[in-house]
Amino acid sequence: MDQLNHTWAQSFILAGFSAPGTLRPLAFLGTLCIYLLTMAGNLFIIVLVRADAGLSTPMYFFIGVLSFLELWYVSTTVPTLLHTWLRGRSAISAVACFIQLYVFHSLGMTEATCYLLGVMALDRYLAICRPLHYHALMSRKVQFWLAGATWVAGFSAALVPASLTATLPFCLKEVAHYFCDLAPLMRLACVDTGWHARVHITVIGMINACNLVLILGLYGGILRAVLKLPSAVGRIKAFSTCFSHMTVVALFFGSAFIVYVGSPGSRSEGTDKRIALVYTLLTPFLNPIIYSLRNKEVKEAVRRVAQRIRALLKGC
């Protein structure tokens, strides 16, 4: 890595993935296709939830909020990934780098480090375990309050690791990643970052652990309630919904714990970049499919909206 003559870096270089030149165009096209499908899928859910009255339930409100968050989340890192696939090592200004670091972790904490996923688990718990009081407990005002609280909490919590990293003196400039993340940036510092790493692990690890315990507790309560349902059809429907949600939780939490809470020294070089693809690219791509696009309610909503569009076109 290139040495700098001063301790404040004006710019960094994103190393990206090392791959033969012949594979880079294919990787670029594959990543671009996934990115465009992710954007289209999440935009489709947002529009559908707004357009169809049958989806005006708390669950689909929070799914719409998640889709809106995913649009920004995936757009924070994938453009730099595409650029490194296309151009190889790519320069990024220090200001842009630290903004990317903060926004990425803010959105990540809002979604999976798990404020929003925790709220979605609470919504399912109340719907299944407290059905008679569900609509009173999860009123429209409460929905907006919970959604807003997840954003405030996520963007507040990310201030600690992002600000500590941004104030480090840097003697190196090549970031061994395709976007600006905590560990790759700390490796470039001129000083010992052991204390910073412990703070990051404590903050992110505590938030992860507390939210994971909350989510597992809520889904444990849901499981007990579902097993008591007299109808086999009702049990299957509830299990299907909860399994979809737990799949997203497992993907995001598993990869996040490995990268941000596990020991970096126990992983081979480049492992973090490959694991990061799970929560920066794969999970946002799968979320629309897992949460909505395969659901019967969504299919019915698509049919109703399509009928309304055809009726409008005939009227014109």
Tab-separated table of C-alpha atoms in Angstrom:
chain	number	residue	atom	x	y	z
A	1	MET	CA	0.000	0.000	0.000
A	2	ASP	CA	1.094	3.483	-0.781
A	3	GLN	CA	2.545	5.605	2.007
A	4	LEU	CA	1.251	9.134	2.608
A	5	ASN	CA	3.515	11.984	3.697
A	6	HIS	CA	0.859	13.399	6.041
A	7	THR	CA	-1.535	11.985	8.585
A	8	TRP	CA	-4.758	13.337	7.070
A	9	ALA	CA	-5.747	11.417	3.970
A	10	GLN	CA	-7.231	13.553	1.187
A	11	SER	CA	-8.386	10.450	-0.632
A	12	PHE	CA	-8.407	6.664	-0.465
A	13	ILE	CA	-8.180	3.909	-3.055
A	14	LEU	CA	-10.779	1.123	-3.034
A	15	ALA	CA	-9.002	-2.099	-4.003
A	16	GLY	CA	-12.177	-4.059	-4.837
A	17	PHE	CA	-11.910	-7.727	-5.766
A	18	SER	CA	-8.888	-9.237	-7.470
A	19	ALA	CA	-10.108	-11.056	-10.566
A	20	PRO	CA	-8.816	-11.740	-14.093
A	21	GLY	CA	-9.611	-8.999	-16.582
A	22	THR	CA	-11.784	-11.355	-18.632
A	23	LEU	CA	-14.081	-12.036	-15.663
A	24	ARG	CA	-14.548	-8.420	-14.654
A	25	PRO	CA	-17.123	-7.552	-17.369
A	26	LEU	CA	-19.163	-10.640	-16.422
A	27	ALA	CA	-18.985	-9.757	-12.727
A	28	PHE	CA	-19.990	-6.191	-13.562
A	29	LEU	CA	-23.016	-7.315	-15.595
A	30	GLY	CA	-24.082	-9.844	-12.947
A	31	THR	CA	-23.836	-7.265	-10.155
A	32	LEU	CA	-25.654	-4.661	-12.269
A	33	CYS	CA	-28.508	-7.091	-13.018
A	34	ILE	CA	-28.921	-7.961	-9.325
A	35	TYR	CA	-28.814	-4.271	-8.412
A	36	LEU	CA	-31.461	-3.300	-10.976
A	37	LEU	CA	-33.703	-6.222	-9.970
A	38	THR	CA	-33.315	-5.236	-6.316
A	39	MET	CA	-34.287	-1.639	-7.062
A	40	ALA	CA	-37.233	-2.740	-9.227
A	41	GLY	CA	-38.479	-5.286	-6.663
A	42	ASN	CA	-38.385	-2.863	-3.747
A	43	LEU	CA	-39.928	-0.021	-5.760
A	44	PHE	CA	-42.682	-2.402	-6.879
A	45	ILE	CA	-43.501	-3.271	-3.253
A	46	ILE	CA	-43.589	0.390	-2.188
A	47	VAL	CA	-45.942	1.345	-5.045
A	48	LEU	CA	-48.158	-1.710	-4.513
A	49	VAL	CA	-48.526	-1.136	-0.760
A	50	ARG	CA	-49.497	2.489	-1.453
A	51	ALA	CA	-51.849	1.642	-4.342
A	52	ASP	CA	-53.865	-1.244	-2.898
A	53	ALA	CA	-56.136	-0.844	0.139
A	54	GLY	CA	-55.941	-4.589	0.812
A	55	LEU	CA	-52.302	-4.146	1.863
A	56	SER	CA	-53.012	-1.298	4.294
A	57	THR	CA	-52.091	-3.459	7.281
A	58	PRO	CA	-49.267	-2.856	9.772
A	59	MET	CA	-47.243	-5.783	8.395
A	60	TYR	CA	-47.206	-4.403	4.859
A	61	PHE	CA	-46.621	-0.876	6.130
A	62	PHE	CA	-43.384	-2.063	7.758
A	63	ILE	CA	-42.480	-4.108	4.673
A	64	GLY	CA	-42.899	-0.909	2.642
A	65	VAL	CA	-40.612	0.929	5.084
A	66	LEU	CA	-38.077	-1.895	4.763
A	67	SER	CA	-38.214	-1.697	0.968
A	68	PHE	CA	-37.667	2.076	1.073
A	69	LEU	CA	-34.673	1.544	3.366
A	70	GLU	CA	-33.288	-1.169	1.060
A	71	LEU	CA	-33.318	1.220	-1.915
A	72	TRP	CA	-30.905	3.511	-0.082
A	73	TYR	CA	-28.955	0.732	1.605
A	74	VAL	CA	-28.080	-1.125	-1.591
A	75	SER	CA	-27.316	2.162	-3.384
A	76	THR	CA	-24.737	3.082	-0.733
A	77	THR	CA	-22.238	0.350	-1.645
A	78	VAL	CA	-23.171	-1.263	-4.975
A	79	PRO	CA	-22.193	1.738	-7.173
A	80	THR	CA	-18.632	1.605	-5.803
A	81	LEU	CA	-18.610	-2.181	-6.281
A	82	LEU	CA	-19.679	-1.703	-9.905
A	83	HIS	CA	-16.989	0.934	-10.376
A	84	THR	CA	-14.249	-1.334	-9.031
A	85	TRP	CA	-15.430	-4.178	-11.273
A	86	LEU	CA	-15.282	-1.854	-14.265
A	87	ARG	CA	-12.158	0.193	-13.489
A	88	GLY	CA	-10.223	-1.878	-10.958
A	89	ARG	CA	-8.692	0.092	-8.104
A	90	SER	CA	-10.780	3.266	-7.725
A	91	ALA	CA	-10.073	6.530	-5.936
A	92	ILE	CA	-12.581	7.994	-3.489
A	93	SER	CA	-12.269	11.259	-1.586
A	94	ALA	CA	-11.921	11.099	2.194
A	95	VAL	CA	-15.167	13.041	2.661
A	96	ALA	CA	-17.105	10.695	0.376
A	97	CYS	CA	-15.502	7.702	2.079
A	98	PHE	CA	-16.549	8.747	5.576
A	99	ILE	CA	-20.036	9.725	4.401
A	100	GLN	CA	-20.387	6.272	2.843
A	101	LEU	CA	-19.155	4.676	6.080
A	102	TYR	CA	-21.671	6.589	8.207
A	103	VAL	CA	-24.692	6.177	5.902
A	104	PHE	CA	-23.984	2.469	5.364
A	105	HIS	CA	-23.817	1.734	9.094
A	106	SER	CA	-26.785	3.993	9.848
A	107	LEU	CA	-28.996	2.147	7.374
A	108	GLY	CA	-27.613	-1.215	8.475
A	109	MET	CA	-28.366	-0.501	12.123
A	110	THR	CA	-31.806	0.843	11.237
A	111	GLU	CA	-32.648	-2.354	9.380
A	112	ALA	CA	-30.924	-5.334	10.776
A	113	THR	CA	-28.814	-4.464	13.665
A	114	CYS	CA	-32.092	-4.804	14.011
A	115	TYR	CA	-34.384	-2.076	14.986
A	116	LEU	CA	-36.711	-2.457	11.996
A	117	LEU	CA	-36.552	-6.261	11.929
A	118	GLY	CA	-37.282	-6.189	15.661
A	119	VAL	CA	-40.338	-3.982	15.083
A	120	MET	CA	-41.522	-6.366	12.364
A	121	ALA	CA	-41.124	-9.292	14.767
A	122	LEU	CA	-43.147	-7.362	17.384
A	123	ASP	CA	-45.867	-6.742	14.794
A	124	ARG	CA	-46.129	-10.474	14.010
A	125	TYR	CA	-46.119	-11.320	17.734
A	126	LEU	CA	-49.024	-8.965	18.448
A	127	ALA	CA	-50.960	-10.157	15.375
A	128	ILE	CA	-50.685	-13.840	16.357
A	129	CYS	CA	-50.493	-13.733	20.166
A	130	ARG	CA	-52.748	-10.696	20.862
A	131	PRO	CA	-55.213	-10.741	17.922
A	132	LEU	CA	-58.098	-9.097	19.824
A	133	HIS	CA	-55.981	-6.089	20.809
A	134	TYR	CA	-53.772	-6.029	17.694
A	135	HIS	CA	-55.358	-3.115	15.824
A	136	ALA	CA	-55.573	-0.995	18.962
A	137	LEU	CA	-51.951	-1.694	19.914
A	138	MET	CA	-50.646	-1.255	16.357
A	139	SER	CA	-52.587	1.843	15.345
A	140	ARG	CA	-51.469	4.049	12.462
A	141	LYS	CA	-49.938	6.519	14.912
A	142	VAL	CA	-47.957	3.737	16.617
A	143	GLN	CA	-46.768	2.435	13.234
A	144	PHE	CA	-45.360	5.837	12.256
A	145	TRP	CA	-43.821	6.295	15.696
A	146	LEU	CA	-42.093	2.890	15.590
A	147	ALA	CA	-40.862	3.422	12.016
A	148	GLY	CA	-39.493	6.867	12.861
A	149	ALA	CA	-37.864	5.576	16.047
A	150	THR	CA	-35.944	2.898	14.108
A	151	TRP	CA	-34.447	5.538	11.794
A	152	VAL	CA	-33.503	7.865	14.658
A	153	ALA	CA	-31.970	5.010	16.651
A	154	GLY	CA	-30.022	3.652	13.671
A	155	PHE	CA	-28.568	6.992	12.587
A	156	SER	CA	-27.716	7.883	16.198
A	157	ALA	CA	-25.980	4.594	17.004
A	158	ALA	CA	-23.827	4.768	13.856
A	159	LEU	CA	-22.331	8.091	14.988
A	160	VAL	CA	-20.029	6.348	17.483
A	161	PRO	CA	-18.098	3.965	15.189
A	162	ALA	CA	-18.169	6.345	12.203
A	163	SER	CA	-16.896	9.409	14.099
A	164	LEU	CA	-14.164	7.454	15.906
A	165	THR	CA	-12.901	6.075	12.592
A	166	ALA	CA	-13.096	9.417	10.774
A	167	THR	CA	-10.898	11.122	13.389
A	168	LEU	CA	-8.032	8.626	13.064
A	169	PRO	CA	-4.729	9.758	11.491
A	170	PHE	CA	-4.087	7.709	8.338
A	171	CYS	CA	-0.672	6.795	6.950
A	172	LEU	CA	-1.900	4.433	4.208
A	173	LYS	CA	-4.507	4.949	1.529
A	174	GLU	CA	-5.470	1.613	-0.118
A	175	VAL	CA	-8.674	0.218	1.388
A	176	ALA	CA	-8.769	-3.570	1.010
A	177	HIS	CA	-12.492	-3.557	0.245
A	178	TYR	CA	-14.991	-2.358	-2.367
A	179	PHE	CA	-16.478	0.264	-0.021
A	180	CYS	CA	-15.357	2.199	3.050
A	181	ASP	CA	-15.942	0.014	6.093
A	182	LEU	CA	-14.663	0.082	9.670
A	183	ALA	CA	-12.011	-2.631	9.780
A	184	PRO	CA	-10.372	-1.903	6.387
A	185	LEU	CA	-10.081	1.788	7.276
A	186	MET	CA	-8.657	1.150	10.739
A	187	ARG	CA	-5.880	-0.953	9.196
A	188	LEU	CA	-4.665	2.216	7.450
A	189	ALA	CA	-4.239	4.241	10.647
A	190	CYS	CA	-0.875	5.488	11.917
A	191	VAL	CA	-1.785	4.612	15.512
A	192	ASP	CA	-2.825	1.523	17.417
A	193	THR	CA	-6.578	1.024	16.889
A	194	GLY	CA	-7.109	-1.709	19.461
A	195	TRP	CA	-9.186	0.585	21.669
A	196	HIS	CA	-11.282	1.724	18.707
A	197	ALA	CA	-11.898	-1.891	17.669
A	198	ARG	CA	-13.082	-2.771	21.188
A	199	VAL	CA	-15.480	0.185	21.182
A	200	HIS	CA	-16.840	-0.828	17.771
A	201	ILE	CA	-17.322	-4.436	18.845
A	202	THR	CA	-18.985	-3.336	22.070
A	203	VAL	CA	-21.404	-0.903	20.415
A	204	ILE	CA	-22.294	-3.030	17.389
A	205	GLY	CA	-22.124	-6.302	19.331
A	206	MET	CA	-24.385	-5.051	22.124
A	207	ILE	CA	-26.952	-3.695	19.683
A	208	ASN	CA	-26.849	-6.904	17.640
A	209	ALA	CA	-27.079	-9.166	20.680
A	210	CYS	CA	-29.904	-7.249	22.399
A	211	ASN	CA	-32.006	-7.079	19.262
A	212	LEU	CA	-31.341	-10.715	18.385
A	213	VAL	CA	-32.453	-11.822	21.867
A	214	LEU	CA	-35.594	-9.683	21.492
A	215	ILE	CA	-36.382	-11.114	18.055
A	216	LEU	CA	-35.774	-14.725	19.122
A	217	GLY	CA	-37.942	-14.168	22.194
A	218	LEU	CA	-40.784	-12.756	20.101
A	219	TYR	CA	-40.602	-15.571	17.554
A	220	GLY	CA	-40.412	-18.078	20.407
A	221	GLY	CA	-43.707	-16.664	21.717
A	222	ILE	CA	-45.139	-16.835	18.200
A	223	LEU	CA	-44.076	-20.485	17.874
A	224	ARG	CA	-45.809	-21.419	21.116
A	225	ALA	CA	-48.985	-19.634	20.029
A	226	VAL	CA	-48.945	-21.194	16.552
A	227	LEU	CA	-48.615	-24.720	17.950
A	228	LYS	CA	-51.827	-24.118	19.905
A	229	LEU	CA	-53.841	-23.090	16.829
A	230	PRO	CA	-56.646	-25.601	16.144
A	231	SER	CA	-56.527	-25.120	12.370
A	232	ALA	CA	-53.753	-26.836	10.394
A	233	VAL	CA	-54.169	-24.240	7.629
A	234	GLY	CA	-53.693	-21.436	10.143
A	235	ARG	CA	-50.567	-23.080	11.541
A	236	ILE	CA	-49.075	-23.507	8.072
A	237	LYS	CA	-49.800	-19.873	7.118
A	238	ALA	CA	-48.298	-18.538	10.360
A	239	PHE	CA	-45.250	-20.795	10.060
A	240	SER	CA	-44.714	-19.694	6.447
A	241	THR	CA	-44.767	-15.997	7.358
A	242	CYS	CA	-42.475	-16.409	10.361
A	243	PHE	CA	-40.043	-18.660	8.482
A	244	SER	CA	-39.701	-15.989	5.787
A	245	HIS	CA	-38.905	-13.356	8.396
A	246	MET	CA	-36.438	-15.597	10.251
A	247	THR	CA	-34.608	-16.356	6.983
A	248	VAL	CA	-33.836	-12.646	6.555
A	249	VAL	CA	-32.832	-12.323	10.217
A	250	ALA	CA	-30.463	-15.314	9.957
A	251	LEU	CA	-28.817	-14.036	6.757
A	252	PHE	CA	-28.256	-10.521	8.027
A	253	PHE	CA	-27.339	-11.282	11.629
A	254	GLY	CA	-25.094	-14.216	10.751
A	255	SER	CA	-22.987	-12.265	8.286
A	256	ALA	CA	-22.934	-9.122	10.468
A	257	PHE	CA	-21.732	-11.034	13.542
A	258	ILE	CA	-18.922	-12.665	11.568
A	259	VAL	CA	-17.650	-9.377	10.118
A	260	TYR	CA	-18.227	-6.885	12.939
A	261	VAL	CA	-18.152	-8.965	16.129
A	262	GLY	CA	-15.905	-11.907	15.253
A	263	SER	CA	-12.117	-11.822	15.414
A	264	PRO	CA	-10.598	-10.398	12.194
A	265	GLY	CA	-7.403	-12.373	12.732
A	266	SER	CA	-9.241	-15.667	12.425
A	267	ARG	CA	-10.310	-14.971	8.826
A	268	SER	CA	-8.246	-15.164	5.674
A	269	GLU	CA	-7.620	-12.029	3.617
A	270	GLY	CA	-10.577	-11.151	1.419
A	271	THR	CA	-13.117	-13.107	3.488
A	272	ASP	CA	-14.781	-9.928	4.779
A	273	LYS	CA	-15.363	-8.721	1.221
A	274	ARG	CA	-17.033	-11.971	0.227
A	275	ILE	CA	-19.186	-12.084	3.365
A	276	ALA	CA	-20.129	-8.433	2.823
A	277	LEU	CA	-21.746	-9.414	-0.484
A	278	VAL	CA	-24.352	-11.336	1.543
A	279	TYR	CA	-25.674	-8.339	3.470
A	280	THR	CA	-24.928	-5.582	0.932
A	281	LEU	CA	-26.185	-7.331	-2.217
A	282	LEU	CA	-27.844	-10.722	-1.632
A	283	THR	CA	-30.135	-9.866	1.309
A	284	PRO	CA	-31.593	-6.688	-0.292
A	285	PHE	CA	-32.170	-8.733	-3.464
A	286	LEU	CA	-33.957	-11.546	-1.594
A	287	ASN	CA	-36.037	-9.379	0.744
A	288	PRO	CA	-38.794	-8.512	-1.786
A	289	ILE	CA	-39.071	-12.188	-2.753
A	290	ILE	CA	-38.997	-13.527	0.807
A	291	TYR	CA	-41.331	-10.982	2.352
A	292	SER	CA	-43.856	-10.166	-0.337
A	293	LEU	CA	-43.643	-11.314	-3.923
A	294	ARG	CA	-44.505	-14.931	-3.125
A	295	ASN	CA	-47.376	-14.083	-0.717
A	296	LYS	CA	-50.990	-14.759	-1.672
A	297	GLU	CA	-52.079	-11.314	-0.418
A	298	VAL	CA	-49.536	-9.618	-2.682
A	299	LYS	CA	-50.604	-11.694	-5.691
A	300	GLU	CA	-54.223	-10.710	-5.062
A	301	ALA	CA	-53.195	-7.066	-4.743
A	302	VAL	CA	-51.331	-7.251	-8.046
A	303	ARG	CA	-54.463	-8.674	-9.682
A	304	ARG	CA	-56.665	-5.893	-8.268
A	305	VAL	CA	-54.268	-3.121	-9.274
A	306	ALA	CA	-53.907	-4.637	-12.772
A	307	GLN	CA	-57.710	-4.679	-13.142
A	308	ARG	CA	-57.914	-1.016	-12.105
A	309	ILE	CA	-55.215	-0.071	-14.608
A	310	ARG	CA	-57.003	-1.950	-17.410
A	311	ALA	CA	-60.267	-0.223	-16.503
A	312	LEU	CA	-58.587	3.181	-16.599
A	313	LEU	CA	-57.009	2.427	-19.965
A	314	LYS	CA	-60.361	1.347	-21.401
A	315	GLY	CA	-61.933	4.533	-20.085
A	316	CYS	CA	-59.338	6.607	-21.925
